[in-house]
Amino acid sequence: TSYIEEALQKWNELGIHFDAITTGFMASERQAKLVARYCREQAALGTDIYVDPVMGDYGKLYGGASESTVRCMKEMLSVSHLCFPNYTEACLLTDSEYKEEGISQKEAYELIDKLRAIGSHSVLITSCIVEGQHAVVGFNHLTEEYFLLPYEEIPVQFPGTGDIFSAACAGAMVRGKSLPEALRLAADFTLACIQVTCRDPNAPWYGVEFEKALHLLPGLLEG
């Protein structure tokens, strides 16, 4: 935490400005307040803020996360232009009931509205089951439109795929893609990463081989 505080102070002294900032796991409320304040200052200068509220999945918090973590992420959502919670995290942030069997489209959009009420302009909720179909649901504040992207789930688990999804989506938007375009690119790239890794008998256990998937989606790298 002290390092973050010193780094942010030094960046301000040097006059550093970012086109966009993405945030992930926060270890304490103090960290969240420091980073949220910096993001708010940068947003006033035109910086886009992307928040991935990393804290849980499958209906429960990750080990080491707590109610304090939830408060941290609410602090971050208050300054975000776009947030990327999974369904579990969306429920935790909004004090909503987690339904393992899935939710209706109406319930999904109501969950989005609750996240927007915390402060995020646009929203993507991943790992949802909506009307019996795996989907990403979202809201684009630039067009004032809700949307839903169904997908086929691959029955494997790799760490870091959520990070890859949010990074690819934010990167595409910084390069000028619209939210629906960025969502499609990020979803396709995450899928390609999983497929490439599954085909490799020597794949590492600790994540997906995203470098090998880059050539499959040249649109991800186009500016």
C-alpha positions as a LaTeX table, in Angstrom:
\begin{tabular}{lrrr}
\hline
Residue & $x$ (\AA) & $y$ (\AA) & $z$ (\AA) \\
\hline
Thr1 & 0.00 & 0.00 & 0.00 \\
Ser2 & 2.82 & 2.41 & 0.82 \\
Tyr3 & 4.41 & 1.63 & $-2.55$ \\
Ile4 & 1.14 & 2.47 & $-4.35$ \\
Glu5 & 0.91 & 5.74 & $-2.44$ \\
Glu6 & 4.49 & 6.71 & $-3.33$ \\
Ala7 & 4.08 & 5.65 & $-6.96$ \\
Leu8 & 0.93 & 7.70 & $-7.46$ \\
Gln9 & 2.61 & 10.72 & $-5.88$ \\
Lys10 & 5.62 & 10.35 & $-8.19$ \\
Trp11 & 3.42 & 9.98 & $-11.27$ \\
Asn12 & 1.70 & 13.24 & $-10.36$ \\
Glu13 & 5.04 & 14.97 & $-9.83$ \\
Leu14 & 6.18 & 13.81 & $-13.27$ \\
Gly15 & 2.91 & 14.90 & $-14.89$ \\
Ile16 & 2.20 & 11.43 & $-16.22$ \\
His17 & $-1.20$ & 11.04 & $-17.90$ \\
Phe18 & $-2.80$ & 7.86 & $-19.20$ \\
Asp19 & $-5.24$ & 7.21 & $-22.04$ \\
Ala20 & $-6.79$ & 4.48 & $-19.92$ \\
Ile21 & $-6.35$ & 2.74 & $-16.58$ \\
Thr22 & $-7.44$ & $-0.81$ & $-15.76$ \\
Thr23 & $-7.70$ & $-2.05$ & $-12.19$ \\
Gly24 & $-8.00$ & $-5.54$ & $-10.70$ \\
Phe25 & $-7.70$ & $-7.05$ & $-7.24$ \\
Met26 & $-7.46$ & $-4.67$ & $-4.28$ \\
Ala27 & $-5.92$ & $-5.96$ & $-1.06$ \\
Ser28 & $-7.41$ & $-3.36$ & 1.28 \\
Glu29 & $-9.87$ & $-0.50$ & 1.53 \\
Arg30 & $-6.91$ & 1.87 & 1.86 \\
Gln31 & $-5.57$ & 0.71 & $-1.50$ \\
Ala32 & $-9.00$ & 1.06 & $-3.10$ \\
Lys33 & $-9.41$ & 4.61 & $-1.82$ \\
Leu34 & $-5.92$ & 5.59 & $-3.06$ \\
Val35 & $-6.46$ & 4.11 & $-6.51$ \\
Ala36 & $-10.06$ & 5.36 & $-6.79$ \\
Arg37 & $-8.96$ & 8.92 & $-5.94$ \\
Tyr38 & $-6.19$ & 8.76 & $-8.55$ \\
Cys39 & $-8.60$ & 7.33 & $-11.16$ \\
Arg40 & $-11.10$ & 10.09 & $-10.41$ \\
Glu41 & $-8.39$ & 12.72 & $-10.93$ \\
Gln42 & $-7.25$ & 11.10 & $-14.18$ \\
Ala43 & $-10.83$ & 10.69 & $-15.42$ \\
Ala44 & $-11.27$ & 14.46 & $-15.08$ \\
Leu45 & $-8.38$ & 14.78 & $-17.57$ \\
Gly46 & $-10.02$ & 12.41 & $-20.07$ \\
Thr47 & $-8.70$ & 9.01 & $-18.94$ \\
Asp48 & $-11.01$ & 6.01 & $-19.38$ \\
Ile49 & $-11.27$ & 3.83 & $-16.27$ \\
Tyr50 & $-11.85$ & 0.07 & $-16.61$ \\
Val51 & $-12.53$ & $-1.91$ & $-13.43$ \\
Asp52 & $-12.36$ & $-5.69$ & $-13.04$ \\
Pro53 & $-13.68$ & $-6.28$ & $-9.49$ \\
Val54 & $-11.78$ & $-9.52$ & $-8.86$ \\
Met55 & $-13.10$ & $-11.19$ & $-5.70$ \\
Gly56 & $-15.11$ & $-14.37$ & $-6.30$ \\
Asp57 & $-16.78$ & $-16.95$ & $-8.53$ \\
Tyr58 & $-19.32$ & $-19.80$ & $-8.37$ \\
Gly59 & $-21.37$ & $-17.96$ & $-5.78$ \\
Lys60 & $-18.68$ & $-17.29$ & $-3.18$ \\
Leu61 & $-15.67$ & $-15.11$ & $-2.40$ \\
Tyr62 & $-12.16$ & $-16.26$ & $-3.27$ \\
Gly63 & $-9.95$ & $-17.38$ & $-0.39$ \\
Gly64 & $-8.54$ & $-14.31$ & 1.32 \\
Ala65 & $-11.37$ & $-12.05$ & 0.16 \\
Ser66 & $-13.91$ & $-10.67$ & 2.63 \\
Glu67 & $-16.70$ & $-8.16$ & 3.04 \\
Ser68 & $-13.96$ & $-5.54$ & 3.12 \\
Thr69 & $-13.02$ & $-6.63$ & $-0.41$ \\
Val70 & $-16.61$ & $-6.03$ & $-1.52$ \\
Arg71 & $-16.48$ & $-2.51$ & $-0.09$ \\
Cys72 & $-13.18$ & $-1.94$ & $-1.92$ \\
Met73 & $-14.70$ & $-2.91$ & $-5.23$ \\
Lys74 & $-17.74$ & $-0.72$ & $-4.69$ \\
Glu75 & $-15.29$ & 2.15 & $-4.22$ \\
Met76 & $-13.68$ & 1.30 & $-7.56$ \\
Leu77 & $-17.01$ & 0.98 & $-9.38$ \\
Ser78 & $-17.87$ & 4.52 & $-8.28$ \\
Val79 & $-15.17$ & 5.85 & $-10.66$ \\
Ser80 & $-15.42$ & 3.33 & $-13.53$ \\
His81 & $-16.44$ & 4.00 & $-17.10$ \\
Leu82 & $-16.76$ & 0.24 & $-17.65$ \\
Cys83 & $-16.75$ & $-2.63$ & $-15.14$ \\
Phe84 & $-16.33$ & $-6.36$ & $-15.83$ \\
Pro85 & $-17.76$ & $-8.34$ & $-12.90$ \\
Asn86 & $-18.64$ & $-11.99$ & $-13.33$ \\
Tyr87 & $-22.11$ & $-13.01$ & $-12.20$ \\
Thr88 & $-20.93$ & $-13.88$ & $-8.67$ \\
Glu89 & $-19.16$ & $-10.53$ & $-8.28$ \\
Ala90 & $-22.18$ & $-8.66$ & $-9.62$ \\
Cys91 & $-24.35$ & $-10.33$ & $-6.96$ \\
Leu92 & $-21.83$ & $-9.56$ & $-4.20$ \\
Leu93 & $-21.58$ & $-5.91$ & $-5.24$ \\
Thr94 & $-25.33$ & $-5.40$ & $-5.33$ \\
Asp95 & $-26.38$ & $-7.63$ & $-2.39$ \\
Ser96 & $-28.38$ & $-9.74$ & $-4.84$ \\
Glu97 & $-29.26$ & $-13.41$ & $-4.50$ \\
Tyr98 & $-26.91$ & $-15.74$ & $-6.40$ \\
Lys99 & $-28.94$ & $-18.23$ & $-8.45$ \\
Glu100 & $-26.88$ & $-21.21$ & $-9.56$ \\
Glu101 & $-29.58$ & $-22.26$ & $-12.03$ \\
Gly102 & $-29.44$ & $-18.89$ & $-13.77$ \\
Ile103 & $-31.60$ & $-15.81$ & $-14.15$ \\
Ser104 & $-34.06$ & $-14.27$ & $-16.59$ \\
Gln105 & $-33.13$ & $-11.55$ & $-19.04$ \\
Lys106 & $-35.18$ & $-9.11$ & $-16.97$ \\
Glu107 & $-33.25$ & $-10.06$ & $-13.83$ \\
Ala108 & $-29.94$ & $-9.69$ & $-15.70$ \\
Tyr109 & $-30.80$ & $-6.16$ & $-16.80$ \\
Glu110 & $-31.98$ & $-5.28$ & $-13.29$ \\
Leu111 & $-28.60$ & $-6.46$ & $-11.98$ \\
Ile112 & $-26.90$ & $-4.17$ & $-14.50$ \\
Asp113 & $-28.99$ & $-1.24$ & $-13.28$ \\
Lys114 & $-27.88$ & $-1.89$ & $-9.70$ \\
Leu115 & $-24.21$ & $-1.81$ & $-10.79$ \\
Arg116 & $-24.80$ & 1.41 & $-12.68$ \\
Ala117 & $-26.37$ & 2.88 & $-9.55$ \\
Ile118 & $-23.04$ & 2.32 & $-7.77$ \\
Gly119 & $-21.41$ & 4.49 & $-10.41$ \\
Ser120 & $-20.15$ & 2.53 & $-13.41$ \\
His121 & $-21.21$ & 4.08 & $-16.71$ \\
Ser122 & $-21.15$ & 0.91 & $-18.82$ \\
Val123 & $-21.32$ & $-2.68$ & $-17.56$ \\
Leu124 & $-20.39$ & $-6.18$ & $-18.73$ \\
Ile125 & $-21.41$ & $-9.15$ & $-16.59$ \\
Thr126 & $-19.63$ & $-12.35$ & $-17.57$ \\
Ser127 & $-20.32$ & $-16.00$ & $-16.70$ \\
Cys128 & $-24.08$ & $-15.54$ & $-16.58$ \\
Ile129 & $-26.73$ & $-18.15$ & $-17.30$ \\
Val130 & $-29.61$ & $-16.20$ & $-18.82$ \\
Glu131 & $-32.79$ & $-18.01$ & $-19.86$ \\
Gly132 & $-30.82$ & $-21.29$ & $-19.68$ \\
Gln133 & $-27.99$ & $-20.02$ & $-21.96$ \\
His134 & $-24.45$ & $-19.03$ & $-20.98$ \\
Ala135 & $-24.06$ & $-15.37$ & $-21.87$ \\
Val136 & $-22.36$ & $-12.05$ & $-21.30$ \\
Val137 & $-24.87$ & $-9.29$ & $-20.60$ \\
Gly138 & $-24.17$ & $-5.59$ & $-20.66$ \\
Phe139 & $-25.14$ & $-1.96$ & $-21.01$ \\
Asn140 & $-23.48$ & 0.60 & $-23.27$ \\
His141 & $-23.92$ & 4.07 & $-21.79$ \\
Leu142 & $-22.92$ & 5.73 & $-25.08$ \\
Thr143 & $-25.94$ & 4.26 & $-26.88$ \\
Glu144 & $-28.15$ & 3.69 & $-23.80$ \\
Glu145 & $-28.62$ & 0.08 & $-24.94$ \\
Tyr146 & $-28.70$ & $-3.25$ & $-23.11$ \\
Phe147 & $-27.32$ & $-6.28$ & $-24.94$ \\
Leu148 & $-26.73$ & $-10.00$ & $-24.53$ \\
Leu149 & $-24.03$ & $-12.18$ & $-26.14$ \\
Pro150 & $-24.71$ & $-15.94$ & $-25.83$ \\
Tyr151 & $-21.78$ & $-18.36$ & $-25.94$ \\
Glu152 & $-21.04$ & $-22.07$ & $-25.67$ \\
Glu153 & $-19.16$ & $-22.93$ & $-22.49$ \\
Ile154 & $-16.05$ & $-25.13$ & $-22.75$ \\
Pro155 & $-16.00$ & $-27.52$ & $-19.74$ \\
Val156 & $-12.44$ & $-26.74$ & $-18.61$ \\
Gln157 & $-10.94$ & $-24.32$ & $-16.09$ \\
Phe158 & $-7.79$ & $-22.22$ & $-16.51$ \\
Pro159 & $-6.66$ & $-19.40$ & $-14.22$ \\
Gly160 & $-6.41$ & $-15.93$ & $-15.71$ \\
Thr161 & $-9.02$ & $-16.15$ & $-18.47$ \\
Gly162 & $-11.04$ & $-13.38$ & $-16.81$ \\
Asp163 & $-7.94$ & $-11.18$ & $-16.81$ \\
Ile164 & $-7.36$ & $-11.91$ & $-20.49$ \\
Phe165 & $-10.99$ & $-11.09$ & $-21.32$ \\
Ser166 & $-10.96$ & $-7.74$ & $-19.50$ \\
Ala167 & $-7.52$ & $-6.78$ & $-20.84$ \\
Ala168 & $-8.48$ & $-7.61$ & $-24.42$ \\
Cys169 & $-11.77$ & $-5.73$ & $-24.14$ \\
Ala170 & $-10.15$ & $-2.63$ & $-22.62$ \\
Gly171 & $-7.32$ & $-2.74$ & $-25.16$ \\
Ala172 & $-9.75$ & $-2.93$ & $-28.07$ \\
Met173 & $-11.72$ & 0.03 & $-26.75$ \\
Val174 & $-8.57$ & 2.12 & $-26.31$ \\
Arg175 & $-7.88$ & 1.36 & $-29.99$ \\
Gly176 & $-11.26$ & 2.82 & $-30.95$ \\
Lys177 & $-13.56$ & $-0.20$ & $-31.00$ \\
Ser178 & $-17.13$ & 0.19 & $-29.78$ \\
Leu179 & $-18.17$ & $-1.76$ & $-26.69$ \\
Pro180 & $-20.03$ & $-4.48$ & $-28.69$ \\
Glu181 & $-17.02$ & $-4.83$ & $-31.03$ \\
Ala182 & $-14.59$ & $-4.97$ & $-28.11$ \\
Leu183 & $-16.77$ & $-7.54$ & $-26.33$ \\
Arg184 & $-16.83$ & $-9.79$ & $-29.38$ \\
Leu185 & $-13.05$ & $-9.53$ & $-29.87$ \\
Ala186 & $-12.39$ & $-10.23$ & $-26.19$ \\
Ala187 & $-14.77$ & $-13.21$ & $-26.13$ \\
Asp188 & $-13.32$ & $-14.65$ & $-29.34$ \\
Phe189 & $-9.76$ & $-14.17$ & $-28.12$ \\
Thr190 & $-10.46$ & $-15.78$ & $-24.74$ \\
Leu191 & $-12.07$ & $-18.72$ & $-26.54$ \\
Ala192 & $-9.07$ & $-19.01$ & $-28.88$ \\
Cys193 & $-6.68$ & $-18.98$ & $-25.90$ \\
Ile194 & $-8.57$ & $-21.85$ & $-24.26$ \\
Gln195 & $-8.77$ & $-23.87$ & $-27.49$ \\
Val196 & $-5.05$ & $-23.47$ & $-28.26$ \\
Thr197 & $-4.14$ & $-24.51$ & $-24.72$ \\
Cys198 & $-6.44$ & $-27.53$ & $-24.75$ \\
Arg199 & $-4.78$ & $-28.77$ & $-27.96$ \\
Asp200 & $-1.26$ & $-28.55$ & $-26.45$ \\
Pro201 & $-0.31$ & $-31.68$ & $-24.48$ \\
Asn202 & 2.52 & $-29.73$ & $-22.83$ \\
Ala203 & 0.42 & $-26.73$ & $-21.85$ \\
Pro204 & 1.21 & $-25.15$ & $-18.47$ \\
Trp205 & $-1.22$ & $-25.71$ & $-15.60$ \\
Tyr206 & $-1.09$ & $-22.09$ & $-14.43$ \\
Gly207 & $-2.82$ & $-20.34$ & $-17.33$ \\
Val208 & $-3.56$ & $-20.25$ & $-21.05$ \\
Glu209 & $-1.08$ & $-19.84$ & $-23.90$ \\
Phe210 & $-2.36$ & $-16.48$ & $-25.09$ \\
Glu211 & 0.74 & $-15.70$ & $-27.18$ \\
Lys212 & $-0.09$ & $-18.64$ & $-29.47$ \\
Ala213 & $-3.63$ & $-17.32$ & $-29.98$ \\
Leu214 & $-2.70$ & $-13.77$ & $-31.02$ \\
His215 & $-2.29$ & $-14.62$ & $-34.72$ \\
Leu216 & $-5.79$ & $-16.09$ & $-34.80$ \\
Leu217 & $-7.40$ & $-12.70$ & $-34.21$ \\
Pro218 & $-5.57$ & $-10.00$ & $-36.17$ \\
Gly219 & $-8.49$ & $-7.63$ & $-35.50$ \\
Leu220 & $-7.44$ & $-7.49$ & $-31.88$ \\
Leu221 & $-4.21$ & $-5.77$ & $-32.84$ \\
Glu222 & $-5.62$ & $-3.35$ & $-35.40$ \\
Gly223 & $-5.76$ & 0.28 & $-34.27$ \\
\hline
\end{tabular}
